[in-house]
Amino acid sequence: MRDSNTHSKPPGRGPIIPFALRVALVVIVVVVAVYLLLLVELQRALKPRLERLHALGVPQTWAELVPPPIPDDENAAILYEQAFAQLNLQQGRQAIWDYVADQGPGRASLRAQVEFILTSNEAALDLVKEGAARPRCRFAQDWAESPYAQWSNSPHLPALMTLRQSARLLAAESLLAADGGDAERAFDSLRAGLGLSAHALSRPPLIGYASGIACEAITLNALPDVLEGIDLSADDCRLLYDGLERLDLDDTFRDVLIGDAFEALWLFEVTDNEPAKAREMLLGEMRVYEVPSGMKMRAFSFRLRLYTSSLTRLPRLGEEIAYCDAAEQAFALAKAEGPEAVVKWQALHDRLSATPSYHLITRGHAPSARVGMARYRAVTLRNAMQVALALEAYHTEHGAYPDSFDALRDYPGWPLPKDPYSGKDFAYSRKSDGCVLYSWSEDLDDDGGRAFLSHGLDGDWVWEFER
């Protein structure tokens, strides 16, 4: 007789699997519904942000960014490229750096070597000076697509680096000429350095603007020492003053922000539609700024694949929204002045610096805040050197520096710009054989002319002039 319980099933076990499948299906449907709802909400939140950026001037196609052509006889880049092909700095790069920065063994011990380097590059420097006197500059660039596709395998980055090195050569020449009492040569070299800076500032990529700021700093940091070594005429001072006035640190910065914002938004779109192309762009950008090891490259490649995956579309939308907010704030600060703007730039820089490491597009464009702070320093240096040139002209005509800033303010024909960090006149005082000029600098308070050791630390930005 067969046991009726031999094939019996535990009570209630049969329905468990179908029930679990139903629960899993419900969970999946809920998750997908929530995901789609969040996607729609984020897309809805992104739309007005994009519209505001477009209203601020950010274009929607690369064609809208293409600058007008420049005739060859007006384009400084034609002469720069000829000069760069002739420059020979294989052995003298560090000597020029130390001579201009007054580092290492000091200028006196480097004089003979610097004279030899300048003489060896005389023909190239003549071409650089001729180019610097031209009204505009634009190196050849294919505007059919993002500079992302061009930077890692193009002459653009080396050209910018050579522009900086040319500015150092010109600064060294001006210092050497001042030491020898050759005012005309010192003046010509300084004026050419300002031309280099203006041309680099007009470059569309952000790194071009940063190079322009660097060229300005190299040139103007040499100016106080040059003024101590020679007597520039009031007319020469005025020519340099006007050259500084033409350094467009505001409108060009806004143009750079427009290009940078468009490129970021374009890259978000490419990541959604052509992930393989986006990976190539981001990988190329990484190679521009560093040469990663094989292991680091493999790890980054894995992150790129995950980042450009359709599965990460939702967090990328959140990143794009945050980026749009930061870009809009940068536009609002592009021409801002006064201590409040410094605080806001610092806050924006800190916020972008804290961007998660997996926000690859935002991190690639976060330097805009750092360059914004550098622009503030560049404006301060430009303004201070305009005041210094007014002081030099006053000294040339009166035989001494003014007793007070009020006396300088009454000097006709020389508008005196403000210290951006205080929003007031630069601090000024006489001393026995010269004068002291200083800015409040980034700590935003008056430290009585005590020089800081590094940007962002307590202290003032101080320039001394002796006779």
GROMACS .gro file of C-alpha atoms in nm:
model
  467
    1MET     CA    1   0.000   0.000   0.000
    2ARG     CA    2   0.152   0.341  -0.106
    3ASP     CA    3   0.198   0.597   0.167
    4SER     CA    4  -0.024   0.886   0.081
    5ASN     CA    5   0.220   1.129   0.249
    6THR     CA    6   0.527   1.023   0.047
    7HIS     CA    7   0.483   1.296  -0.221
    8SER     CA    8   0.302   1.552  -0.016
    9LYS     CA    9   0.436   1.918  -0.022
   10PRO     CA   10   0.490   2.130   0.282
   11PRO     CA   11   0.185   2.337   0.341
   12GLY     CA   12   0.203   2.688   0.194
   13ARG     CA   13   0.538   2.640   0.011
   14GLY     CA   14   0.393   2.641  -0.341
   15PRO     CA   15   0.283   3.004  -0.358
   16ILE     CA   16   0.613   3.147  -0.216
   17ILE     CA   17   0.809   3.167  -0.543
   18PRO     CA   18   0.530   3.329  -0.747
   19PHE     CA   19   0.475   3.573  -0.461
   20ALA     CA   20   0.848   3.661  -0.450
   21LEU     CA   21   0.850   3.716  -0.824
   22ARG     CA   22   0.550   3.945  -0.798
   23VAL     CA   23   0.716   4.144  -0.518
   24ALA     CA   24   1.039   4.169  -0.721
   25LEU     CA   25   0.846   4.285  -1.024
   26VAL     CA   26   0.664   4.549  -0.819
   27VAL     CA   27   0.995   4.670  -0.673
   28ILE     CA   28   1.150   4.691  -1.021
   29VAL     CA   29   0.849   4.882  -1.155
   30VAL     CA   30   0.861   5.123  -0.858
   31VAL     CA   31   1.238   5.177  -0.897
   32VAL     CA   32   1.206   5.238  -1.270
   33ALA     CA   33   0.911   5.472  -1.215
   34VAL     CA   34   1.102   5.668  -0.950
   35TYR     CA   35   1.411   5.680  -1.174
   36LEU     CA   36   1.209   5.810  -1.468
   37LEU     CA   37   1.030   6.060  -1.247
   38LEU     CA   38   1.361   6.190  -1.113
   39LEU     CA   39   1.497   6.204  -1.467
   40VAL     CA   40   1.203   6.415  -1.579
   41GLU     CA   41   1.230   6.642  -1.275
   42LEU     CA   42   1.604   6.698  -1.324
   43GLN     CA   43   1.557   6.766  -1.695
   44ARG     CA   44   1.287   7.015  -1.603
   45ALA     CA   45   1.521   7.180  -1.352
   46LEU     CA   46   1.806   7.191  -1.605
   47LYS     CA   47   1.610   7.363  -1.883
   48PRO     CA   48   1.575   7.711  -1.727
   49ARG     CA   49   1.941   7.703  -1.623
   50LEU     CA   50   2.049   7.637  -1.980
   51GLU     CA   51   1.821   7.915  -2.101
   52ARG     CA   52   1.978   8.160  -1.855
   53LEU     CA   53   2.330   8.067  -1.968
   54HIS     CA   54   2.232   8.110  -2.333
   55ALA     CA   55   2.086   8.451  -2.244
   56LEU     CA   56   2.425   8.539  -2.092
   57GLY     CA   57   2.591   8.468  -2.426
   58VAL     CA   58   2.678   8.098  -2.412
   59PRO     CA   59   2.618   7.973  -2.769
   60GLN     CA   60   2.464   7.645  -2.877
   61THR     CA   61   2.703   7.551  -3.159
   62TRP     CA   62   3.078   7.564  -3.219
   63ALA     CA   63   3.019   7.779  -3.526
   64GLU     CA   64   2.900   8.064  -3.302
   65LEU     CA   65   3.236   8.064  -3.123
   66VAL     CA   66   3.447   8.100  -3.436
   67PRO     CA   67   3.628   8.436  -3.420
   68PRO     CA   68   3.656   8.654  -3.730
   69PRO     CA   69   3.965   8.596  -3.947
   70ILE     CA   70   4.273   8.815  -3.908
   71PRO     CA   71   4.475   8.925  -4.214
   72ASP     CA   72   4.828   8.782  -4.207
   73ASP     CA   73   4.985   9.129  -4.200
   74GLU     CA   74   4.795   9.206  -3.875
   75ASN     CA   75   4.825   8.865  -3.709
   76ALA     CA   76   5.105   8.844  -3.451
   77ALA     CA   77   5.086   8.463  -3.451
   78ILE     CA   78   5.252   8.453  -3.794
   79LEU     CA   79   5.563   8.621  -3.654
   80TYR     CA   80   5.550   8.435  -3.323
   81GLU     CA   81   5.558   8.100  -3.501
   82GLN     CA   82   5.864   8.209  -3.700
   83ALA     CA   83   6.030   8.328  -3.379
   84PHE     CA   84   5.948   8.012  -3.184
   85ALA     CA   85   6.111   7.802  -3.458
   86GLN     CA   86   6.435   7.995  -3.401
   87LEU     CA   87   6.441   8.016  -3.020
   88ASN     CA   88   6.711   7.805  -2.860
   89LEU     CA   89   6.676   7.763  -2.485
   90GLN     CA   90   6.799   7.410  -2.436
   91GLN     CA   91   7.062   7.512  -2.179
   92GLY     CA   92   6.944   7.851  -2.061
   93ARG     CA   93   6.584   7.807  -1.947
   94GLN     CA   94   6.663   7.786  -1.573
   95ALA     CA   95   6.915   8.071  -1.587
   96ILE     CA   96   6.655   8.303  -1.742
   97TRP     CA   97   6.399   8.192  -1.482
   98ASP     CA   98   6.638   8.261  -1.192
   99TYR     CA   99   6.754   8.592  -1.336
  100VAL     CA  100   6.400   8.725  -1.376
  101ALA     CA  101   6.284   8.590  -1.039
  102ASP     CA  102   6.610   8.690  -0.866
  103GLN     CA  103   6.646   8.339  -0.726
  104GLY     CA  104   6.936   8.100  -0.685
  105PRO     CA  105   7.282   8.258  -0.699
  106GLY     CA  106   7.145   8.604  -0.777
  107ARG     CA  107   7.138   8.824  -1.083
  108ALA     CA  108   7.498   8.942  -1.074
  109SER     CA  109   7.641   8.592  -1.112
  110LEU     CA  110   7.400   8.512  -1.396
  111ARG     CA  111   7.458   8.829  -1.597
  112ALA     CA  112   7.718   8.687  -1.839
  113GLN     CA  113   7.512   8.374  -1.908
  114VAL     CA  114   7.193   8.574  -1.964
  115GLU     CA  115   7.374   8.814  -2.199
  116PHE     CA  116   7.493   8.514  -2.403
  117ILE     CA  117   7.141   8.363  -2.417
  118LEU     CA  118   6.987   8.691  -2.528
  119THR     CA  119   7.254   8.747  -2.791
  120SER     CA  120   7.205   8.391  -2.922
  121ASN     CA  121   6.830   8.454  -2.954
  122GLU     CA  122   6.849   8.813  -3.078
  123ALA     CA  123   6.692   8.742  -3.419
  124ALA     CA  124   6.405   8.544  -3.263
  125LEU     CA  125   6.341   8.815  -3.003
  126ASP     CA  126   6.329   9.080  -3.276
  127LEU     CA  127   6.051   8.878  -3.440
  128VAL     CA  128   5.871   8.846  -3.105
  129LYS     CA  129   5.887   9.224  -3.057
  130GLU     CA  130   5.760   9.282  -3.410
  131GLY     CA  131   5.472   9.043  -3.342
  132ALA     CA  132   5.394   9.202  -3.006
  133ALA     CA  133   5.345   9.536  -3.182
  134ARG     CA  134   5.074   9.393  -3.408
  135PRO     CA  135   4.712   9.466  -3.314
  136ARG     CA  136   4.578   9.109  -3.297
  137CYS     CA  137   4.688   8.749  -3.258
  138ARG     CA  138   4.532   8.417  -3.347
  139PHE     CA  139   4.708   8.085  -3.387
  140ALA     CA  140   4.561   7.844  -3.642
  141GLN     CA  141   4.286   7.630  -3.493
  142ASP     CA  142   4.021   7.402  -3.638
  143TRP     CA  143   3.693   7.537  -3.500
  144ALA     CA  144   3.485   7.256  -3.646
  145GLU     CA  145   3.506   7.079  -3.313
  146SER     CA  146   3.603   7.128  -2.951
  147PRO     CA  147   3.962   7.220  -2.865
  148TYR     CA  148   3.936   6.910  -2.642
  149ALA     CA  149   4.000   6.707  -2.957
  150GLN     CA  150   4.305   6.915  -3.042
  151TRP     CA  151   4.490   7.005  -2.725
  152SER     CA  152   4.680   6.682  -2.658
  153ASN     CA  153   4.807   6.647  -3.017
  154SER     CA  154   4.845   7.004  -3.136
  155PRO     CA  155   5.094   7.292  -3.120
  156HIS     CA  156   4.861   7.505  -2.903
  157LEU     CA  157   4.995   7.408  -2.562
  158PRO     CA  158   5.365   7.435  -2.662
  159ALA     CA  159   5.288   7.774  -2.822
  160LEU     CA  160   5.142   7.904  -2.496
  161MET     CA  161   5.440   7.776  -2.299
  162THR     CA  162   5.677   7.943  -2.546
  163LEU     CA  163   5.483   8.269  -2.511
  164ARG     CA  164   5.555   8.258  -2.139
  165GLN     CA  165   5.921   8.183  -2.200
  166SER     CA  166   5.938   8.471  -2.448
  167ALA     CA  167   5.793   8.700  -2.179
  168ARG     CA  168   6.073   8.587  -1.945
  169LEU     CA  169   6.335   8.659  -2.212
  170LEU     CA  170   6.192   9.007  -2.262
  171ALA     CA  171   6.180   9.068  -1.886
  172ALA     CA  172   6.543   8.954  -1.857
  173GLU     CA  173   6.638   9.186  -2.142
  174SER     CA  174   6.464   9.482  -1.975
  175LEU     CA  175   6.639   9.412  -1.644
  176LEU     CA  176   6.976   9.371  -1.815
  177ALA     CA  177   6.925   9.693  -2.012
  178ALA     CA  178   6.823   9.884  -1.697
  179ASP     CA  179   7.131   9.755  -1.519
  180GLY     CA  180   7.340   9.895  -1.805
  181GLY     CA  181   7.152  10.225  -1.817
  182ASP     CA  182   6.994  10.156  -2.158
  183ALA     CA  183   6.650  10.309  -2.106
  184GLU     CA  184   6.538  10.270  -2.469
  185ARG     CA  185   6.605   9.896  -2.479
  186ALA     CA  186   6.446   9.842  -2.136
  187PHE     CA  187   6.137  10.034  -2.246
  188ASP     CA  188   6.105   9.840  -2.575
  189SER     CA  189   6.132   9.506  -2.395
  190LEU     CA  190   5.870   9.598  -2.136
  191ARG     CA  191   5.633   9.724  -2.401
  192ALA     CA  192   5.675   9.401  -2.602
  193GLY     CA  193   5.606   9.197  -2.288
  194LEU     CA  194   5.274   9.377  -2.245
  195GLY     CA  195   5.193   9.303  -2.610
  196LEU     CA  196   5.255   8.932  -2.549
  197SER     CA  197   5.025   8.941  -2.251
  198ALA     CA  198   4.745   9.112  -2.444
  199HIS     CA  199   4.771   8.857  -2.725
  200ALA     CA  200   4.767   8.557  -2.490
  201LEU     CA  201   4.467   8.700  -2.302
  202SER     CA  202   4.268   8.701  -2.625
  203ARG     CA  203   4.305   8.324  -2.669
  204PRO     CA  204   3.964   8.151  -2.637
  205PRO     CA  205   4.062   7.851  -2.419
  206LEU     CA  206   4.086   7.915  -2.046
  207ILE     CA  207   4.451   7.807  -2.046
  208GLY     CA  208   4.524   8.085  -2.296
  209TYR     CA  209   4.383   8.346  -2.059
  210ALA     CA  210   4.588   8.198  -1.774
  211SER     CA  211   4.898   8.227  -1.992
  212GLY     CA  212   4.815   8.593  -2.057
  213ILE     CA  213   4.797   8.657  -1.683
  214ALA     CA  214   5.132   8.481  -1.642
  215CYS     CA  215   5.292   8.696  -1.914
  216GLU     CA  216   5.156   9.008  -1.745
  217ALA     CA  217   5.298   8.904  -1.408
  218ILE     CA  218   5.639   8.821  -1.557
  219THR     CA  219   5.658   9.162  -1.726
  220LEU     CA  220   5.520   9.376  -1.445
  221ASN     CA  221   5.715   9.206  -1.168
  222ALA     CA  222   6.028   9.327  -1.348
  223LEU     CA  223   5.901   9.686  -1.375
  224PRO     CA  224   5.990   9.810  -1.022
  225ASP     CA  225   6.353   9.694  -1.062
  226VAL     CA  226   6.370   9.851  -1.409
  227LEU     CA  227   6.240  10.182  -1.272
  228GLU     CA  228   6.509  10.178  -1.004
  229GLY     CA  229   6.782  10.131  -1.266
  230ILE     CA  230   6.687  10.395  -1.524
  231ASP     CA  231   6.504  10.722  -1.561
  232LEU     CA  232   6.210  10.679  -1.797
  233SER     CA  233   6.075  10.998  -1.944
  234ALA     CA  234   5.722  11.103  -1.855
  235ASP     CA  235   5.623  11.026  -2.215
  236ASP     CA  236   5.763  10.673  -2.194
  237CYS     CA  237   5.584  10.622  -1.862
  238ARG     CA  238   5.263  10.735  -2.025
  239LEU     CA  239   5.306  10.493  -2.316
  240LEU     CA  240   5.351  10.203  -2.074
  241TYR     CA  241   5.059  10.329  -1.865
  242ASP     CA  242   4.835  10.332  -2.174
  243GLY     CA  243   4.962   9.988  -2.271
  244LEU     CA  244   4.848   9.861  -1.934
  245GLU     CA  245   4.513  10.030  -1.986
  246ARG     CA  246   4.471   9.821  -2.301
  247LEU     CA  247   4.522   9.495  -2.114
  248ASP     CA  248   4.160   9.378  -2.130
  249LEU     CA  249   4.129   9.158  -1.822
  250ASP     CA  250   3.749   9.184  -1.799
  251ASP     CA  251   3.582   9.143  -2.138
  252THR     CA  252   3.833   8.879  -2.246
  253PHE     CA  253   3.769   8.689  -1.923
  254ARG     CA  254   3.397   8.691  -1.992
  255ASP     CA  255   3.466   8.561  -2.344
  256VAL     CA  256   3.676   8.282  -2.194
  257LEU     CA  257   3.396   8.194  -1.949
  258ILE     CA  258   3.151   8.178  -2.241
  259GLY     CA  259   3.375   7.938  -2.431
  260ASP     CA  260   3.447   7.729  -2.123
  261ALA     CA  261   3.078   7.701  -2.031
  262PHE     CA  262   2.980   7.607  -2.384
  263GLU     CA  263   3.250   7.341  -2.399
  264ALA     CA  264   3.132   7.186  -2.071
  265LEU     CA  265   2.768   7.181  -2.182
  266TRP     CA  266   2.870   7.040  -2.519
  267LEU     CA  267   3.064   6.765  -2.343
  268PHE     CA  268   2.763   6.674  -2.127
  269GLU     CA  269   2.562   6.636  -2.448
  270VAL     CA  270   2.834   6.429  -2.617
  271THR     CA  271   2.851   6.202  -2.312
  272ASP     CA  272   2.479   6.132  -2.343
  273ASN     CA  273   2.481   6.071  -2.719
  274GLU     CA  274   2.834   5.955  -2.807
  275PRO     CA  275   2.994   5.806  -2.495
  276ALA     CA  276   3.296   5.667  -2.681
  277LYS     CA  277   3.375   6.012  -2.818
  278ALA     CA  278   3.332   6.167  -2.471
  279ARG     CA  279   3.578   5.915  -2.327
  280GLU     CA  280   3.833   6.015  -2.591
  281MET     CA  281   3.784   6.384  -2.512
  282LEU     CA  282   3.819   6.343  -2.135
  283LEU     CA  283   4.116   6.112  -2.173
  284GLY     CA  284   4.285   6.365  -2.401
  285GLU     CA  285   4.230   6.641  -2.146
  286MET     CA  286   4.388   6.431  -1.873
  287ARG     CA  287   4.698   6.376  -2.087
  288VAL     CA  288   4.737   6.750  -2.137
  289TYR     CA  289   4.785   6.814  -1.766
  290GLU     CA  290   4.969   6.501  -1.659
  291VAL     CA  291   5.135   6.184  -1.788
  292PRO     CA  292   4.964   5.912  -1.586
  293SER     CA  293   5.117   5.573  -1.510
  294GLY     CA  294   4.979   5.260  -1.673
  295MET     CA  295   4.792   5.158  -1.358
  296LYS     CA  296   4.646   5.505  -1.310
  297MET     CA  297   4.544   5.515  -1.675
  298ARG     CA  298   4.365   5.179  -1.646
  299ALA     CA  299   4.181   5.297  -1.333
  300PHE     CA  300   4.084   5.621  -1.503
  301SER     CA  301   3.965   5.434  -1.813
  302PHE     CA  302   3.739   5.221  -1.593
  303ARG     CA  303   3.598   5.533  -1.427
  304LEU     CA  304   3.542   5.686  -1.771
  305ARG     CA  305   3.340   5.386  -1.887
  306LEU     CA  306   3.126   5.397  -1.575
  307TYR     CA  307   3.088   5.776  -1.596
  308THR     CA  308   2.977   5.770  -1.961
  309SER     CA  309   2.741   5.476  -1.912
  310SER     CA  310   2.367   5.525  -1.962
  311LEU     CA  311   2.322   5.392  -1.608
  312THR     CA  312   2.481   5.709  -1.468
  313ARG     CA  313   2.262   5.950  -1.666
  314LEU     CA  314   2.076   6.056  -1.350
  315PRO     CA  315   2.382   6.164  -1.146
  316ARG     CA  316   2.526   6.335  -1.456
  317LEU     CA  317   2.211   6.545  -1.481
  318GLY     CA  318   2.258   6.647  -1.119
  319GLU     CA  319   2.620   6.734  -1.196
  320GLU     CA  320   2.517   6.942  -1.499
  321ILE     CA  321   2.266   7.137  -1.289
  322ALA     CA  322   2.532   7.210  -1.027
  323TYR     CA  323   2.777   7.311  -1.301
  324CYS     CA  324   2.524   7.553  -1.455
  325ASP     CA  325   2.473   7.718  -1.115
  326ALA     CA  326   2.850   7.759  -1.070
  327ALA     CA  327   2.893   7.894  -1.424
  328GLU     CA  328   2.613   8.146  -1.370
  329GLN     CA  329   2.780   8.265  -1.052
  330ALA     CA  330   3.114   8.298  -1.233
  331PHE     CA  331   2.946   8.518  -1.496
  332ALA     CA  332   2.803   8.737  -1.221
  333LEU     CA  333   3.153   8.780  -1.076
  334ALA     CA  334   3.332   8.831  -1.409
  335LYS     CA  335   3.349   9.209  -1.366
  336ALA     CA  336   3.281   9.236  -0.995
  337GLU     CA  337   3.514   9.453  -0.790
  338GLY     CA  338   3.580   9.517  -0.425
  339PRO     CA  339   3.643   9.294  -0.123
  340GLU     CA  340   3.300   9.131  -0.144
  341ALA     CA  341   3.385   8.990  -0.487
  342VAL     CA  342   3.707   8.839  -0.349
  343VAL     CA  343   3.510   8.656  -0.081
  344LYS     CA  344   3.260   8.528  -0.339
  345TRP     CA  345   3.535   8.408  -0.574
  346GLN     CA  346   3.700   8.224  -0.288
  347ALA     CA  347   3.369   8.063  -0.192
  348LEU     CA  348   3.308   7.955  -0.552
  349HIS     CA  349   3.661   7.818  -0.577
  350ASP     CA  350   3.618   7.623  -0.252
  351ARG     CA  351   3.284   7.483  -0.369
  352LEU     CA  352   3.423   7.370  -0.703
  353SER     CA  353   3.734   7.228  -0.536
  354ALA     CA  354   3.505   7.011  -0.322
  355THR     CA  355   3.334   6.869  -0.631
  356PRO     CA  356   3.325   6.487  -0.610
  357SER     CA  357   3.610   6.321  -0.798
  358TYR     CA  358   3.362   6.134  -1.016
  359HIS     CA  359   3.220   6.461  -1.157
  360LEU     CA  360   3.473   6.442  -1.438
  361ILE     CA  361   3.337   6.718  -1.660
  362THR     CA  362   3.293   6.968  -1.377
  363ARG     CA  363   3.639   6.900  -1.238
  364GLY     CA  364   3.784   6.962  -1.582
  365HIS     CA  365   3.620   7.306  -1.588
  366ALA     CA  366   3.658   7.397  -1.220
  367PRO     CA  367   3.979   7.596  -1.292
  368SER     CA  368   3.759   7.885  -1.409
  369ALA     CA  369   3.719   7.986  -1.043
  370ARG     CA  370   4.093   7.959  -0.982
  371VAL     CA  371   4.160   8.170  -1.291
  372GLY     CA  372   3.894   8.415  -1.168
  373MET     CA  373   4.097   8.466  -0.850
  374ALA     CA  374   4.415   8.497  -1.057
  375ARG     CA  375   4.241   8.762  -1.267
  376TYR     CA  376   4.182   8.962  -0.949
  377ARG     CA  377   4.555   8.947  -0.873
  378ALA     CA  378   4.634   9.045  -1.232
  379VAL     CA  379   4.403   9.348  -1.212
  380THR     CA  380   4.569   9.449  -0.884
  381LEU     CA  381   4.918   9.420  -1.034
  382ARG     CA  382   4.813   9.617  -1.343
  383ASN     CA  383   4.654   9.893  -1.134
  384ALA     CA  384   4.953   9.912  -0.898
  385MET     CA  385   5.199   9.944  -1.187
  386GLN     CA  386   4.988  10.220  -1.342
  387VAL     CA  387   5.023  10.404  -1.012
  388ALA     CA  388   5.396  10.323  -1.011
  389LEU     CA  389   5.434  10.474  -1.360
  390ALA     CA  390   5.252  10.788  -1.243
  391LEU     CA  391   5.495  10.801  -0.949
  392GLU     CA  392   5.790  10.764  -1.187
  393ALA     CA  393   5.660  11.041  -1.415
  394TYR     CA  394   5.609  11.263  -1.108
  395HIS     CA  395   5.962  11.185  -0.991
  396THR     CA  396   6.106  11.266  -1.334
  397GLU     CA  397   5.935  11.605  -1.347
  398HIS     CA  398   5.975  11.707  -0.980
  399GLY     CA  399   6.299  11.535  -0.882
  400ALA     CA  400   6.135  11.348  -0.593
  401TYR     CA  401   5.838  11.128  -0.515
  402PRO     CA  402   5.523  11.300  -0.381
  403ASP     CA  403   5.487  11.337  -0.006
  404SER     CA  404   5.140  11.187  -0.009
  405PHE     CA  405   4.896  11.005  -0.232
  406ASP     CA  406   4.683  11.321  -0.236
  407ALA     CA  407   4.971  11.506  -0.403
  408LEU     CA  408   4.994  11.232  -0.666
  409ARG     CA  409   4.618  11.244  -0.717
  410ASP     CA  410   4.651  11.612  -0.806
  411TYR     CA  411   4.910  11.527  -1.073
  412PRO     CA  412   4.721  11.616  -1.394
  413GLY     CA  413   4.646  11.361  -1.665
  414TRP     CA  414   4.713  11.047  -1.463
  415PRO     CA  415   4.392  10.874  -1.346
  416LEU     CA  416   4.481  10.655  -1.050
  417PRO     CA  417   4.307  10.317  -1.033
  418LYS     CA  418   4.196  10.164  -0.703
  419ASP     CA  419   4.326   9.868  -0.508
  420PRO     CA  420   4.069   9.595  -0.588
  421TYR     CA  421   4.123   9.426  -0.252
  422SER     CA  422   4.035   9.732  -0.044
  423GLY     CA  423   3.816   9.921  -0.290
  424LYS     CA  424   4.022  10.228  -0.195
  425ASP     CA  425   4.341  10.399  -0.312
  426PHE     CA  426   4.657  10.194  -0.285
  427ALA     CA  427   4.836  10.257   0.043
  428TYR     CA  428   5.135  10.487  -0.004
  429SER     CA  429   5.415  10.630   0.209
  430ARG     CA  430   5.740  10.815   0.156
  431LYS     CA  431   6.070  10.692   0.288
  432SER     CA  432   6.415  10.852   0.286
  433ASP     CA  433   6.524  10.767  -0.068
  434GLY     CA  434   6.202  10.646  -0.224
  435CYS     CA  435   5.850  10.534  -0.150
  436VAL     CA  436   5.638  10.229  -0.069
  437LEU     CA  437   5.317  10.129  -0.244
  438TYR     CA  438   5.102   9.839  -0.127
  439SER     CA  439   4.773   9.657  -0.170
  440TRP     CA  440   4.571   9.500   0.111
  441SER     CA  441   4.592   9.171  -0.078
  442GLU     CA  442   4.380   8.861  -0.027
  443ASP     CA  443   4.343   8.877   0.351
  444LEU     CA  444   4.143   9.198   0.287
  445ASP     CA  445   4.293   9.405   0.567
  446ASP     CA  446   4.569   9.659   0.609
  447ASP     CA  447   4.880   9.500   0.761
  448GLY     CA  448   5.080   9.821   0.746
  449GLY     CA  449   5.292   9.721   0.448
  450ARG     CA  450   5.412   9.389   0.591
  451ALA     CA  451   5.465   9.165   0.290
  452PHE     CA  452   5.295   8.825   0.268
  453LEU     CA  453   5.496   8.512   0.197
  454SER     CA  454   5.243   8.349  -0.033
  455HIS     CA  455   4.907   8.435  -0.190
  456GLY     CA  456   4.617   8.383   0.047
  457LEU     CA  457   4.827   8.433   0.361
  458ASP     CA  458   4.822   8.724   0.606
  459GLY     CA  459   5.007   9.033   0.483
  460ASP     CA  460   5.011   9.299   0.210
  461TRP     CA  461   5.132   9.302  -0.149
  462VAL     CA  462   5.422   9.550  -0.132
  463TRP     CA  463   5.627   9.738  -0.395
  464GLU     CA  464   5.926   9.952  -0.294
  465PHE     CA  465   6.090  10.216  -0.510
  466GLU     CA  466   6.429  10.364  -0.425
  467ARG     CA  467   6.644  10.637  -0.574
   0.00000   0.00000   0.00000
